Short mmCIF file of C-alpha atoms in Angstrom, two decimals:
data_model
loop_
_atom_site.label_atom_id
_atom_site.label_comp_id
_atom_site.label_asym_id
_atom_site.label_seq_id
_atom_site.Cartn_x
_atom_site.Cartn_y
_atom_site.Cartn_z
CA UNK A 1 -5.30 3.64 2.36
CA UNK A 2 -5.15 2.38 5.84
CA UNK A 3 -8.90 2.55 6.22
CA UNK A 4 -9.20 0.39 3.01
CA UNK A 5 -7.29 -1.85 4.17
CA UNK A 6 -9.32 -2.53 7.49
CA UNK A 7 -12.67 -2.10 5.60
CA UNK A 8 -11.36 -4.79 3.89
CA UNK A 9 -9.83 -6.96 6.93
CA UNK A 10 -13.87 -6.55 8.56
CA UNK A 11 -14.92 -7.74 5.03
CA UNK A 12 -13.52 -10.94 5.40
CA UNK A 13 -14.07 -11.37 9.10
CA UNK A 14 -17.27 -10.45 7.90
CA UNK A 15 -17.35 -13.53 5.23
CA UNK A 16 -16.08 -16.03 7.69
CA UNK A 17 -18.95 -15.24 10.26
CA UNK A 18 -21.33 -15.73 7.56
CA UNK A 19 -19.79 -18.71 6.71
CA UNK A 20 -18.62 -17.89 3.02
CA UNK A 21 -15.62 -19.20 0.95
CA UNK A 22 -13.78 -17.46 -1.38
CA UNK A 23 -15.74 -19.90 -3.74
CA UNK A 24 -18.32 -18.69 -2.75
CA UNK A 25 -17.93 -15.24 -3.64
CA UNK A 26 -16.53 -16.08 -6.88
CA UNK A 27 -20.00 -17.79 -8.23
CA UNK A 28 -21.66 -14.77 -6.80
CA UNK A 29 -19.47 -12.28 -8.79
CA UNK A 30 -19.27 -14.44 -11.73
CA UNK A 31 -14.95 -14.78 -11.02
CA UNK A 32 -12.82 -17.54 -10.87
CA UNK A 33 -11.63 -18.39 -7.27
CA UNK A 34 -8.30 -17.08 -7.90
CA UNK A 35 -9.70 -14.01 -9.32
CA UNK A 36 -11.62 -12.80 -6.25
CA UNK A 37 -8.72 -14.18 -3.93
CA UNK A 38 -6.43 -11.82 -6.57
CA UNK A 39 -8.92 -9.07 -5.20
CA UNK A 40 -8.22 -9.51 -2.08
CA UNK A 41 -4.68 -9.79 -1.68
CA UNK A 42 -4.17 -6.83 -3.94
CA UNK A 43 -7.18 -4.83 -2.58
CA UNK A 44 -8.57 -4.11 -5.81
CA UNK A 45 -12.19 -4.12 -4.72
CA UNK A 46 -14.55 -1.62 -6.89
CA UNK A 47 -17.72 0.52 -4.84
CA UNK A 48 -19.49 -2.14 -7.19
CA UNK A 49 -17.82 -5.47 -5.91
CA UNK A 50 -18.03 -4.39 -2.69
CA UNK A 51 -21.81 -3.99 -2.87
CA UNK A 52 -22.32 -7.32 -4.86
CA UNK A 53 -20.61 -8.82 -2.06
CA UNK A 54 -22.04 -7.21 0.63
CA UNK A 55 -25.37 -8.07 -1.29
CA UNK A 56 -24.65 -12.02 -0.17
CA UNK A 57 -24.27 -11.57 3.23
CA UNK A 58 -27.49 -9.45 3.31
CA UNK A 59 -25.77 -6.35 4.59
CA UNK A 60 -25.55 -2.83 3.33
CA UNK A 61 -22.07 -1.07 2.58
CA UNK A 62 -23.03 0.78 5.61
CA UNK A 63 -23.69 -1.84 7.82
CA UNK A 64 -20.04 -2.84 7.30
CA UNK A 65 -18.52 0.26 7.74
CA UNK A 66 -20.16 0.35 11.33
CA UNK A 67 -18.84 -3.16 11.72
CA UNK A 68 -15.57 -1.73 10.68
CA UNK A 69 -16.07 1.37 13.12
CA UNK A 70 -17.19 -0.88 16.14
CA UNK A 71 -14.09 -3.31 15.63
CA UNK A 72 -11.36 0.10 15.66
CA UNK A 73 -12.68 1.17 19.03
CA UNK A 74 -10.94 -1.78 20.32
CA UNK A 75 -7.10 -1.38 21.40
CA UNK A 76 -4.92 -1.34 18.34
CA UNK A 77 -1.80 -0.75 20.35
CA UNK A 78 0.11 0.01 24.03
CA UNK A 79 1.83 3.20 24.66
CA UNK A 80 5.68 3.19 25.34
CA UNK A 81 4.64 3.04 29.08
CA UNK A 82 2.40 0.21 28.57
CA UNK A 83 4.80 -2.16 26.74
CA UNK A 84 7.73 -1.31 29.37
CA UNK A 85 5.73 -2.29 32.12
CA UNK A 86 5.12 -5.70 30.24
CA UNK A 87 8.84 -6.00 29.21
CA UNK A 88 9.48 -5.20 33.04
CA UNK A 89 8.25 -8.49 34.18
CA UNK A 90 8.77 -11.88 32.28
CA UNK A 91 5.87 -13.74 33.73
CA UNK A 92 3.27 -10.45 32.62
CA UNK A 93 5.41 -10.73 29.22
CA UNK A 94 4.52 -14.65 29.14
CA UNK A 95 0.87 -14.22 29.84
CA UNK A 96 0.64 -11.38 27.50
CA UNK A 97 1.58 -13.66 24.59
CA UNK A 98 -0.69 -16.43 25.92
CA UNK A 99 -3.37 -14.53 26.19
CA UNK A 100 -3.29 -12.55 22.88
CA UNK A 101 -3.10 -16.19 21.29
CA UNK A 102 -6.36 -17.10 23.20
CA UNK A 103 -4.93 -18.97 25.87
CA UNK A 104 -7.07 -19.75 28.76
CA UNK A 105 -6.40 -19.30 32.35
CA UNK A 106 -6.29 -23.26 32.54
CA UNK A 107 -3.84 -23.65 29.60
CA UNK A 108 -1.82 -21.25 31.59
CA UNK A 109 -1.84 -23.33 34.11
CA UNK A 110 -1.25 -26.44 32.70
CA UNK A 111 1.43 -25.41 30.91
CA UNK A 112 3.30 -23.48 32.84
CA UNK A 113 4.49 -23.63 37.03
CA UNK A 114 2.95 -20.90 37.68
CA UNK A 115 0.27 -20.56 40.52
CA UNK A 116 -3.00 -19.64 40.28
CA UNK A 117 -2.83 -16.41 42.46
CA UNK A 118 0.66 -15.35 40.67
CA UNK A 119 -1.55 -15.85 37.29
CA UNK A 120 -4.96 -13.67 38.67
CA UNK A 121 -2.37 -11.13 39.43
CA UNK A 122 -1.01 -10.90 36.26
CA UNK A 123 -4.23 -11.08 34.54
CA UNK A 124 -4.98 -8.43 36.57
CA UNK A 125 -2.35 -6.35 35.50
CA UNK A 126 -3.51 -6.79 31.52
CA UNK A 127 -6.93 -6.22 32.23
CA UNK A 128 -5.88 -2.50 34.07
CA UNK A 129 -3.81 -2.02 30.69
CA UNK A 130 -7.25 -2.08 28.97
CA UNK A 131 -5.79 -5.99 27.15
CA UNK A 132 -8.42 -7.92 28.73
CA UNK A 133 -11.52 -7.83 30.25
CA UNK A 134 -11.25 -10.68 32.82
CA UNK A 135 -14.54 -12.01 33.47
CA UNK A 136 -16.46 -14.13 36.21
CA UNK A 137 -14.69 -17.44 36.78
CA UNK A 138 -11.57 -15.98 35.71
CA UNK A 139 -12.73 -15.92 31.52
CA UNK A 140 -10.39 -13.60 30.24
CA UNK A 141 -12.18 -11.72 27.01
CA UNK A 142 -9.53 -10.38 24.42
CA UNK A 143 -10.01 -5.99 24.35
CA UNK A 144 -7.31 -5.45 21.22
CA UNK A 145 -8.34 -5.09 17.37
CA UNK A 146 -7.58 -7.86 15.00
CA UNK A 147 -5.00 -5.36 13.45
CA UNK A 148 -3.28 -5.22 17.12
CA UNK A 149 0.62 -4.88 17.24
CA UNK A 150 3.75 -3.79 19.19
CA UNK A 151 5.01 -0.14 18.73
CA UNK A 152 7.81 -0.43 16.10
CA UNK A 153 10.72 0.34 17.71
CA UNK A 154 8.99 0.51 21.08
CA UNK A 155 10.16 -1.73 24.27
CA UNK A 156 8.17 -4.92 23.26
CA UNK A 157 10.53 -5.01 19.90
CA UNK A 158 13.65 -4.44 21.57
CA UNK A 159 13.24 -7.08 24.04
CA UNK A 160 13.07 -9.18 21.12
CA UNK A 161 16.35 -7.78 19.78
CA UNK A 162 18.39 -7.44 22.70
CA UNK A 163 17.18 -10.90 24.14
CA UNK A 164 15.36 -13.31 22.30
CA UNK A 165 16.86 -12.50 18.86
CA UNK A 166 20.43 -14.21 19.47
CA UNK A 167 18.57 -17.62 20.88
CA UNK A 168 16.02 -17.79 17.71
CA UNK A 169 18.48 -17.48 15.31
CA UNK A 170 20.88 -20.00 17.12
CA UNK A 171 19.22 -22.86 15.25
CA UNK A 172 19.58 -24.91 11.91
CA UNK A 173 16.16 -24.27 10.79
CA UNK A 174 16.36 -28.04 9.48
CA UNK A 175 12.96 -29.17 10.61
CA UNK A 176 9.75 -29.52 8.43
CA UNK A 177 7.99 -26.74 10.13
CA UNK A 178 10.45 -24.24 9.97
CA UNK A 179 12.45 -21.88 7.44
CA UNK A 180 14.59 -19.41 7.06
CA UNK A 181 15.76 -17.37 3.87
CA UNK A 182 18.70 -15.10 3.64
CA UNK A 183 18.30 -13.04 0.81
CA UNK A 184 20.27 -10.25 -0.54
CA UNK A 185 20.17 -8.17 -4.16
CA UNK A 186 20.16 -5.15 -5.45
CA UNK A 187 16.66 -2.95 -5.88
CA UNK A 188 15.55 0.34 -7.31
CA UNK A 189 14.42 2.90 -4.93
CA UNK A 190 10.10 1.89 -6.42
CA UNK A 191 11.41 -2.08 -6.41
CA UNK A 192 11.97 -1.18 -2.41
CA UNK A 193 8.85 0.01 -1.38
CA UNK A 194 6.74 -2.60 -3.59
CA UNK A 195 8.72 -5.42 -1.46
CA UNK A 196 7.99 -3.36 1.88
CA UNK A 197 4.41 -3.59 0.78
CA UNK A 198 4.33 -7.40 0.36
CA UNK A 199 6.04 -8.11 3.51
CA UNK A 200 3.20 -6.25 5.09
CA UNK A 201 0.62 -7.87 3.14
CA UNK A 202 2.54 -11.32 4.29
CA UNK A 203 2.21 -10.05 8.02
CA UNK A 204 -1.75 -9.49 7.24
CA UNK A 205 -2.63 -12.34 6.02
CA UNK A 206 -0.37 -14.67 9.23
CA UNK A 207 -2.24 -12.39 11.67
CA UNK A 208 -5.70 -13.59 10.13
CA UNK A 209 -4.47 -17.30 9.58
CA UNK A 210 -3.42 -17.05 13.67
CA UNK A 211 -6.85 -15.65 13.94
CA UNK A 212 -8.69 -18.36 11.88
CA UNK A 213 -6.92 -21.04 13.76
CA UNK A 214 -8.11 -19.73 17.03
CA UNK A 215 -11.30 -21.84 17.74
CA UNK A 216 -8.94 -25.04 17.27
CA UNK A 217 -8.07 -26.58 20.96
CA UNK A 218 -4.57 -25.68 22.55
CA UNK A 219 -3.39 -28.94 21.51
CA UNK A 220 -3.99 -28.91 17.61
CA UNK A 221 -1.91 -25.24 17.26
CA UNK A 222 1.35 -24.59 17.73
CA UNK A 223 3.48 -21.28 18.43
CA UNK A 224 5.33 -19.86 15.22
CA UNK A 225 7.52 -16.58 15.46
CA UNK A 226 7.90 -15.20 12.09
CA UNK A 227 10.31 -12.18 11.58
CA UNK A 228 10.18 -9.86 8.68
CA UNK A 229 13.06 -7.26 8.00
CA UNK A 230 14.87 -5.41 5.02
CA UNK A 231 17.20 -3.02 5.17
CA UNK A 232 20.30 -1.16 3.28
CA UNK A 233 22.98 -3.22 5.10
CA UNK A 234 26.71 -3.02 4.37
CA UNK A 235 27.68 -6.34 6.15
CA UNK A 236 30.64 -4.90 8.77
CA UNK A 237 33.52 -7.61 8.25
CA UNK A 238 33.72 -6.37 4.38
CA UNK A 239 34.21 -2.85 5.43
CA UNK A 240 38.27 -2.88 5.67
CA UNK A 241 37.99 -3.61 1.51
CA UNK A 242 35.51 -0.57 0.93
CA UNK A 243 37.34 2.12 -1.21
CA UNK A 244 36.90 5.13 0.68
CA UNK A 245 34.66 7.64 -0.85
#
């Protein structure tokens, strides 16, 4: 299942490259728009519609699979070491995030008071973590998959809990460009892991919007944090009226 679903994630890299809507596709297969976007999202894609579509970009099925293949050699994640080295230091933890949102060594810069040797050093540091590849006149040149992500659990995640966590949710959440939902209900055990499966289909499809947005200037994007969770929670100050079992 997991390799369907990055056969499918190099599909539509593959689509954009080629410069093909969803539109597109749909004339080819004969579909309405929403019915080929309805075949992505749910990852219903027959050996047949794969073809067809493979068929308008002039590739083989094969050809994409390699595509797929060349794409996973890339770094899909940091060991435990890795990410506590990175947690270790706040300015390597800054330029991490920069630089996996395609930040250039001059945004850095510009942005930030931070020098240009303290910045080489850190760059440094990623590109010895296998990160980046930092190129001639300081380029840096991204080395993780599309499908990259923290450990869960691991030390990147628990900065987030132990320090950021408290300060995000501090807020009102009143502004156009922001939201926040607190939800809570009552779901069988198969109800569970079909809304575990959206919320990862959700996290897809921001990771390829961040990804879209990426040739766009500095200026014209703007950094969102989105956080995902569900659990079995008994909320603690309703515990003293719990019958005891």
């Amino acid at each position: 299942m997991a390799q369907l679903n990055t056969l499918i994630l190099t599909l539509k890299k593959a689509l954009k490259s080629h410069g093909l809507t969803y539109a597109m596709v749909a004339k080819h297969l004969e579909l309405t728009e929403a019915s080929v976007k309805r075949l992505f999202a749910d990852q219903h894609l027959s050996l047949q519609r794969l073809e067809q579509i493979c068929q308008l970009m002039e590739l083989e099925i094969s050809d994409l699979v390699q595509l797929m293949q060349e794409q996973q050699t890339r770094l899909q994640q940091l060991t435990h070491e890795q990410e506590e080295e990175i947690t270790s230091d706040l300015m390597l933890l800054l330029i991490t995030v920069c630089v996996l949102n395609r930040w250039t060594m001059a945004d850095i810069l510009d942005y930030y008071t931070i020098t240009p040797h303290e910045c080489l050093q850190q760059l440094a540091k990623l590109d010895r973590l296998k990160v980046i590849e930092l190129l001639p006149h300081n380029k840096i040149k991204l080395r993780v998959a599309s499908n990259f992500g923290w450990r869960e659990g691991g030390p990147i995640q628990q900065f987030f809990q132990e320090k950021i966590a408290e300060e995000f949710f501090r807020h009102k959440f009143d502004n156009e460009n922001e939201s926040l939902a607190v939800l809570n209900g009552m779901l069988s055990k198969e109800g569970h892991k079909e809304f575990q499966r959206k919320l990862k289909r959700l996290a897809r499809e921001f990771n390829e919007l961040t990804t879209q947005d990426t040739h766009l200037p500095l200026n014209e994007r703007h950094g969102i944090t989105l956080v995902l969770a569900a659990r079995n929670w008994k909320y603690g100050l309703l515990q003293p009226l719990l019958r005891s079992e």
